[in-house]
PDB file of C-alpha atoms in Angstrom:
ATOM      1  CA  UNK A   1     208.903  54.591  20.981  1.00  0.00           C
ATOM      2  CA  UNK A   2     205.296  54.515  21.375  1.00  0.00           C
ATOM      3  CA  UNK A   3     204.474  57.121  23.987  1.00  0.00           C
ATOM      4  CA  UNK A   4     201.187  58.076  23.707  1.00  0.00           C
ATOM      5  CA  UNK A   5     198.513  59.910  25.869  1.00  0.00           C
ATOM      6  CA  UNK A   6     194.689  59.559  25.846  1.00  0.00           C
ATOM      7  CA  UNK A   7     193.718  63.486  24.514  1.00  0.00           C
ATOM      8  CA  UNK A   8     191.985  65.626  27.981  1.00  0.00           C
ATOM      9  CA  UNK A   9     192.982  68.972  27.253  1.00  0.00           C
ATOM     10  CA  UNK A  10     190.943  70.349  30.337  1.00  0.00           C
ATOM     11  CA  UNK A  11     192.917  67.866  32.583  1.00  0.00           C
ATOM     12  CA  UNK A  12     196.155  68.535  31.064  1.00  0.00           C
ATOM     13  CA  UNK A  13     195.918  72.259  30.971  1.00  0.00           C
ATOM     14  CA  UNK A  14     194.993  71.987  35.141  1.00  0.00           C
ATOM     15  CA  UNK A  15     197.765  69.027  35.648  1.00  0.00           C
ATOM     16  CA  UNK A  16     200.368  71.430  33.798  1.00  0.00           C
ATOM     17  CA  UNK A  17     199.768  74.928  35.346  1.00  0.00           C
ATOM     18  CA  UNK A  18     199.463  73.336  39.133  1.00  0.00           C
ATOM     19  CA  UNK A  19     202.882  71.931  38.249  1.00  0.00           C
ATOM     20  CA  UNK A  20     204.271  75.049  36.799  1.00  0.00           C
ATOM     21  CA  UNK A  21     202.873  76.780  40.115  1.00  0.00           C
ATOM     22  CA  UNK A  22     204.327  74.387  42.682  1.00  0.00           C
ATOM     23  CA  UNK A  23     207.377  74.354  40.836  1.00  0.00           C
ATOM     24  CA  UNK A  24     207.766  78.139  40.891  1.00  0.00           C
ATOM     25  CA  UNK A  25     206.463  78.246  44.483  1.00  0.00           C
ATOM     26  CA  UNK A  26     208.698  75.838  45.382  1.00  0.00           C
ATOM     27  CA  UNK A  27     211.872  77.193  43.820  1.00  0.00           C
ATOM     28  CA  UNK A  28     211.233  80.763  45.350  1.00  0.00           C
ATOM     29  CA  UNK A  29     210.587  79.477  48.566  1.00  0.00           C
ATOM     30  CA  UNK A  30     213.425  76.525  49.148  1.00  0.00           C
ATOM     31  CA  UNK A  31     215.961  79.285  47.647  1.00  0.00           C
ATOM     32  CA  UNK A  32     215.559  81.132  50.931  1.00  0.00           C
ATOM     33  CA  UNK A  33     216.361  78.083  52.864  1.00  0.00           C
ATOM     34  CA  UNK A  34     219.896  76.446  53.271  1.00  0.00           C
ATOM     35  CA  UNK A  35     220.043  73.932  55.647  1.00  0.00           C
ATOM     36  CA  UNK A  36     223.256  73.591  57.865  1.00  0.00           C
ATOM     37  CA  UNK A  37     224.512  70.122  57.157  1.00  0.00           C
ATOM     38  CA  UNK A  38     227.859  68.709  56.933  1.00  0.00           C
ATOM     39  CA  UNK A  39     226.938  66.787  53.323  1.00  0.00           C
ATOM     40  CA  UNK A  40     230.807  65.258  53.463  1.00  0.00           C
ATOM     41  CA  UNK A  41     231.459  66.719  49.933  1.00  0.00           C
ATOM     42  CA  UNK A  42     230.966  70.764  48.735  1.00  0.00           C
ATOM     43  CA  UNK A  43     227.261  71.263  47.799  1.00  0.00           C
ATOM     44  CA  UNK A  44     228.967  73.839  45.295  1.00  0.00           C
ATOM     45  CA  UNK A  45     229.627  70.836  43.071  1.00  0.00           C
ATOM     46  CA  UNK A  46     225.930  70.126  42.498  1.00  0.00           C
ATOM     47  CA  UNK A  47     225.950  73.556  40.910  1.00  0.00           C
ATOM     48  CA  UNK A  48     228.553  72.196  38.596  1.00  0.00           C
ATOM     49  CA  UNK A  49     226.261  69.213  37.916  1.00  0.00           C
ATOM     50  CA  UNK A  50     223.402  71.511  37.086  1.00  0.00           C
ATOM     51  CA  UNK A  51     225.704  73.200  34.700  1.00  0.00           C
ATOM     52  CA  UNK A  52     226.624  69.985  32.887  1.00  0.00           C
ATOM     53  CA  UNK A  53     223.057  69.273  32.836  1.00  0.00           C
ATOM     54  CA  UNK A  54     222.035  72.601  31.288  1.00  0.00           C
ATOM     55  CA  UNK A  55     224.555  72.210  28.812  1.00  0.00           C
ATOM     56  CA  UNK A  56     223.659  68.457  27.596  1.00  0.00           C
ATOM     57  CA  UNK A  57     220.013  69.671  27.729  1.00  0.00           C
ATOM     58  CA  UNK A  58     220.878  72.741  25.139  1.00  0.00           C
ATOM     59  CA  UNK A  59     222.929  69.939  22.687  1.00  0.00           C
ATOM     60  CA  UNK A  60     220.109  67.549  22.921  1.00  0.00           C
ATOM     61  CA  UNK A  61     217.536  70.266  22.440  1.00  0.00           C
ATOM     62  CA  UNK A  62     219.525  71.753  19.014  1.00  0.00           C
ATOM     63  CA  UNK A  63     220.013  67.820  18.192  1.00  0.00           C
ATOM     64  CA  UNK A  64     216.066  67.078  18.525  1.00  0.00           C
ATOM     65  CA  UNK A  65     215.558  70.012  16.309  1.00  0.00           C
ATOM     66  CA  UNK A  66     217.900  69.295  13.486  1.00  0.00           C
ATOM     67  CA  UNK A  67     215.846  65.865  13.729  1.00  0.00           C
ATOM     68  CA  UNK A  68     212.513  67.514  13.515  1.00  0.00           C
ATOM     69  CA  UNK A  69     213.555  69.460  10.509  1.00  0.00           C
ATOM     70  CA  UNK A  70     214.892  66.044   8.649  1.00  0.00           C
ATOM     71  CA  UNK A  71     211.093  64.072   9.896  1.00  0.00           C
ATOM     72  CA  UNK A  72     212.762  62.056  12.172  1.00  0.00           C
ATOM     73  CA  UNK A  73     210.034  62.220  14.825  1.00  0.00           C
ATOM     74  CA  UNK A  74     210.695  58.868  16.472  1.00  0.00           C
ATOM     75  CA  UNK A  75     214.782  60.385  16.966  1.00  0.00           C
ATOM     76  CA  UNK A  76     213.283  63.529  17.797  1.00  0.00           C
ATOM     77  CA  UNK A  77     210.801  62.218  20.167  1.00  0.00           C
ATOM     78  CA  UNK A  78     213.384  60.614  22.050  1.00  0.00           C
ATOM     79  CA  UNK A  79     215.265  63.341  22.331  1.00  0.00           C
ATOM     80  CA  UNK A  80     213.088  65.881  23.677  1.00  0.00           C
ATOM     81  CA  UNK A  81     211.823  63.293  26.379  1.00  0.00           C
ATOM     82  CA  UNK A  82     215.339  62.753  27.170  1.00  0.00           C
ATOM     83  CA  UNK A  83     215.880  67.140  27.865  1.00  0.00           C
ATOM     84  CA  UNK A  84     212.664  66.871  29.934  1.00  0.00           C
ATOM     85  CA  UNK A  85     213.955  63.962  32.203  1.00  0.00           C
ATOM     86  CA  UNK A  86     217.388  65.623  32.265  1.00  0.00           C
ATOM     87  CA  UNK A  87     215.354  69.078  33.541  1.00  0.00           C
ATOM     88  CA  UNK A  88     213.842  67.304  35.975  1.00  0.00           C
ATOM     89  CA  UNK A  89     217.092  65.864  37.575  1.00  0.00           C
ATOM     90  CA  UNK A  90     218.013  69.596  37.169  1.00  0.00           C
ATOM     91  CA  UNK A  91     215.431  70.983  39.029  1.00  0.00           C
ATOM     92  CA  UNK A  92     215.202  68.654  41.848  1.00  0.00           C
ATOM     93  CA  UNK A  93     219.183  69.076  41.861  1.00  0.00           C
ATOM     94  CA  UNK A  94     218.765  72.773  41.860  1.00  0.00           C
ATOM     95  CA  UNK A  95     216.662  72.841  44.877  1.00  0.00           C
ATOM     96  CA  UNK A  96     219.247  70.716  47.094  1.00  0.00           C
ATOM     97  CA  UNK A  97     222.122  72.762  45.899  1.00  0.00           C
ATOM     98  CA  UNK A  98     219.935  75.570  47.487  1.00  0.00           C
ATOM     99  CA  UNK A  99     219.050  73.723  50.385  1.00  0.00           C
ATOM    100  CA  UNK A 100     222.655  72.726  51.470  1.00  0.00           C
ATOM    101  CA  UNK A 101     225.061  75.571  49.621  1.00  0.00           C
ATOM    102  CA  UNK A 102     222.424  78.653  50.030  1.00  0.00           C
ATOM    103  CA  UNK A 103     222.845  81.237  47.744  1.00  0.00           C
ATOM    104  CA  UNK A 104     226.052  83.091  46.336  1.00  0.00           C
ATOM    105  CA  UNK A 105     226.002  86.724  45.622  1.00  0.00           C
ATOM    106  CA  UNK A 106     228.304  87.904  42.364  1.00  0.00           C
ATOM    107  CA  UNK A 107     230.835  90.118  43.741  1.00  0.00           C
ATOM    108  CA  UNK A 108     230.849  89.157  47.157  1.00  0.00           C
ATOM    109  CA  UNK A 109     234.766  88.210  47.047  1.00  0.00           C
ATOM    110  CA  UNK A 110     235.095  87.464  50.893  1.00  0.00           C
ATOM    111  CA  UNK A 111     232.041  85.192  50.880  1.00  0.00           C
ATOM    112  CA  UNK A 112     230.089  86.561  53.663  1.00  0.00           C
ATOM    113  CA  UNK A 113     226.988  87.291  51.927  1.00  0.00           C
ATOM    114  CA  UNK A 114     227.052  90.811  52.076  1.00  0.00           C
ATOM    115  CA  UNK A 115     228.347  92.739  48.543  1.00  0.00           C
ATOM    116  CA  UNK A 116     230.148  95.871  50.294  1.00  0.00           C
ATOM    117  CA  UNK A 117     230.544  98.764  47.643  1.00  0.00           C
ATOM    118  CA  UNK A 118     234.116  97.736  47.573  1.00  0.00           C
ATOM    119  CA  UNK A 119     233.412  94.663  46.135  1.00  0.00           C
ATOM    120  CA  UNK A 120     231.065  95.756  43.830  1.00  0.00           C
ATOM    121  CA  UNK A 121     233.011  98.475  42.652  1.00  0.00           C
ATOM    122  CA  UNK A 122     235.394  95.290  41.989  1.00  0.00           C
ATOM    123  CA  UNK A 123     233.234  93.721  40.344  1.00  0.00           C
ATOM    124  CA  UNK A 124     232.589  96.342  38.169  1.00  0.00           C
ATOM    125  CA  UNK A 125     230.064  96.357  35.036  1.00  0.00           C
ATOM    126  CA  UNK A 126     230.402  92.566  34.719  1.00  0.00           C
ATOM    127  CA  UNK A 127     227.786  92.466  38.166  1.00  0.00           C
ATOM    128  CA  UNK A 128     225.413  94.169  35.401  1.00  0.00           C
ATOM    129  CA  UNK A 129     226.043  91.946  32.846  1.00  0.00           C
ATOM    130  CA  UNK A 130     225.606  89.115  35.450  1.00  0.00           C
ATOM    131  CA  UNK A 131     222.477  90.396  36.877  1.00  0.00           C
ATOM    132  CA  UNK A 132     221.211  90.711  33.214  1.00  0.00           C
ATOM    133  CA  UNK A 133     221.966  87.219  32.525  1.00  0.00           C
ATOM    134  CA  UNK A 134     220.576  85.517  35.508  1.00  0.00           C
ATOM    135  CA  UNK A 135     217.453  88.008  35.482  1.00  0.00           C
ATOM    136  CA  UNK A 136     216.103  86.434  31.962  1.00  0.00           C
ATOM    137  CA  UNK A 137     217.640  83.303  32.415  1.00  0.00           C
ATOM    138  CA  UNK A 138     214.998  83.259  35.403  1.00  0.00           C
ATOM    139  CA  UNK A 139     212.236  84.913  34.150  1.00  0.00           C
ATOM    140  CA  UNK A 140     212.443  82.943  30.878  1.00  0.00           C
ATOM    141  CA  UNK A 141     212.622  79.195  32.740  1.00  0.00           C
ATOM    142  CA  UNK A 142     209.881  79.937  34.915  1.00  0.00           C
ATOM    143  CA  UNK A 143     207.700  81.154  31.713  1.00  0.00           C
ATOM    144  CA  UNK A 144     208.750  78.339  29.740  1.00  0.00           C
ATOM    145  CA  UNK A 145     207.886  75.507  31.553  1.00  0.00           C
ATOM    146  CA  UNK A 146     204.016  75.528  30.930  1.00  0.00           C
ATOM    147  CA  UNK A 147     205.044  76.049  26.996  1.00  0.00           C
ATOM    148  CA  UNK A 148     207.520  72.939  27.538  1.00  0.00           C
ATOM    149  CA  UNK A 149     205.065  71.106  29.136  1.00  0.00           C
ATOM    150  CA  UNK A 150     202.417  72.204  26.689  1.00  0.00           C
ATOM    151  CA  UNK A 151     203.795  71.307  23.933  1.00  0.00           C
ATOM    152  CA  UNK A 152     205.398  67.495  25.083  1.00  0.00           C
ATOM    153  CA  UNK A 153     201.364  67.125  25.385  1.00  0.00           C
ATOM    154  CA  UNK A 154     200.578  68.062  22.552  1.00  0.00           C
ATOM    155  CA  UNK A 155     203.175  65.644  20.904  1.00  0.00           C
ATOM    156  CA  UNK A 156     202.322  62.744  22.957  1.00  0.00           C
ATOM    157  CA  UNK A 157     198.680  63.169  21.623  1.00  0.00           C
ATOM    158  CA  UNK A 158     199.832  63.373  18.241  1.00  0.00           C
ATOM    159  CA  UNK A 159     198.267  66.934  17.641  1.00  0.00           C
ATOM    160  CA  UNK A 160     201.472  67.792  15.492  1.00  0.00           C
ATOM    161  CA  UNK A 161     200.533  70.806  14.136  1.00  0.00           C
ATOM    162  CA  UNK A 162     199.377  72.291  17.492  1.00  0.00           C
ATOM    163  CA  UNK A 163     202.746  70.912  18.826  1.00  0.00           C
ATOM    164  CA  UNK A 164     204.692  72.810  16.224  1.00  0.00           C
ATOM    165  CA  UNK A 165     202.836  75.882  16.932  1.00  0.00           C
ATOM    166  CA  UNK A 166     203.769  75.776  20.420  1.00  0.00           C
ATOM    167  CA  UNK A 167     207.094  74.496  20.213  1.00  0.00           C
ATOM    168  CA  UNK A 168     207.979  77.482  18.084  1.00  0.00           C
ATOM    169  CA  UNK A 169     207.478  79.788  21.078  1.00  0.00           C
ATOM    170  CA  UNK A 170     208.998  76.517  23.981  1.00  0.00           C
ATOM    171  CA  UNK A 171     212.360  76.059  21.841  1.00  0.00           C
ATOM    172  CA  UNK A 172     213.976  79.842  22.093  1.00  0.00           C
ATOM    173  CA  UNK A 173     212.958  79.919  25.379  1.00  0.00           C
ATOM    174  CA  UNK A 174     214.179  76.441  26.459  1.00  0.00           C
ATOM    175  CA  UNK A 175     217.274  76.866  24.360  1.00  0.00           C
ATOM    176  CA  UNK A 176     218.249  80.601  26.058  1.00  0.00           C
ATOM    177  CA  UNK A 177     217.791  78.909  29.394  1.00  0.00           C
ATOM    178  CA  UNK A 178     220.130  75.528  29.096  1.00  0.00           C
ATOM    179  CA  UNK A 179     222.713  77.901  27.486  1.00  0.00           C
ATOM    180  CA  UNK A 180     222.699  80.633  30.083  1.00  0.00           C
ATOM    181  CA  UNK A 181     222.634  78.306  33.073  1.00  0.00           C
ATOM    182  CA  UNK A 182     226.339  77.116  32.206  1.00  0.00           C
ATOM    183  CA  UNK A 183     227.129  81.009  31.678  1.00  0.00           C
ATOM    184  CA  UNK A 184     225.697  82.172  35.061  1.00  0.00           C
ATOM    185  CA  UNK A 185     227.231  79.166  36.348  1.00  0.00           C
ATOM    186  CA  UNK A 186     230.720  80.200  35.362  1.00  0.00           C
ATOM    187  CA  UNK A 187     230.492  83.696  36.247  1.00  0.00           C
ATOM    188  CA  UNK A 188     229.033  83.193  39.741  1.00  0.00           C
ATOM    189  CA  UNK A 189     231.755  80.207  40.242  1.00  0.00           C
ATOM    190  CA  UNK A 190     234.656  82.473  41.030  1.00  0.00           C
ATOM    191  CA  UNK A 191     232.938  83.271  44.391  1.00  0.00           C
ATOM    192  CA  UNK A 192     231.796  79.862  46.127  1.00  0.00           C
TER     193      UNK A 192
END
């Protein structure tokens, strides 16, 4: 695989932080949008998708690693393009699960989108632990993505050692987010 890009760091650095931007923008915004459609199947099942994405994405991104480490760039290369695509198809996924499902709030056992202190005294100190979860899983993907983006530049350049650099801070980051969507996915999944 052959992938290359012409170097224009001042175009890539404007190309990637618009994207970042919109892509933030976007995902705030559409999340407070559901539109009413009968879709013939439960939109909760694209959440399950996303989950199965998330979790392929955190294999393949431990798998590219392990193939970094061992100098198998052209494996590794692969790899990593293949996580990106697969985010992609989880983000645009992510934003029609919002659009058709709306959002689902932990605790809220009767499903009418209001938590009543009942059900969050049901809920107990796992809500916490939920809201802990999903708060960094958040913060960290929407941080992350310039870094992703960043450093798949930088590799497809060949600047190596500046795509090391900023792969070392991309990978945690990345990593934390494929494995806590599947874990926010399960906890939230007992009330859809």
């Amino acid at each position: 695989m052959s992938l290359t890009l012409s170097k224009n760091d001042k175009k890539a650095r404007i190309l990637i932080l618009t994207f970042s931007a919109i892509v933030f923008i976007a995902v705030t915004v559409l999340e407070q949008v559901t539109i009413p459609v009968d879709l013939g199947f439960d939109p909760h099942i694209l959440s399950a998708v996303n989950a199965i994405i998330n979790s392929v994405v955190a294999v393949l991104l431990v798998v590219g690693l392990v193939a970094a480490k061992q100098k198998n760039i052209q494996l590794h290369r692969k790899i990593m393009l293949t996580a990106i695509v697969l985010s992609v198809v989880f983000l645009v996924n992510y934003i029609l699960y919002h659009l058709f499902a709306g959002s689902t709030w932990y605790g809220d056992a009767d499903g009418n989108g209001i938590v009543t202190e009942v059900e969050k005294a049901q809920a107990g100190a796992m809500r916490s632990v939920y809201f802990f979860i999903l708060g960094t899983h958040i913060l960290l993907a929407g941080i992350s993505l310039p870094y992703i983006l960043f450093a798949a530049y930088r590799a497809l350049i060949n600047e190596n050692a500046a795509h090391r650099k900023v792969a070392r801070i991309a990978w945690p980051m990345w990593f934390y987010v494929a494995v806590t969507g599947p874990i926010v996915y399960w906890m939230i999944s007992a009330y859809h």
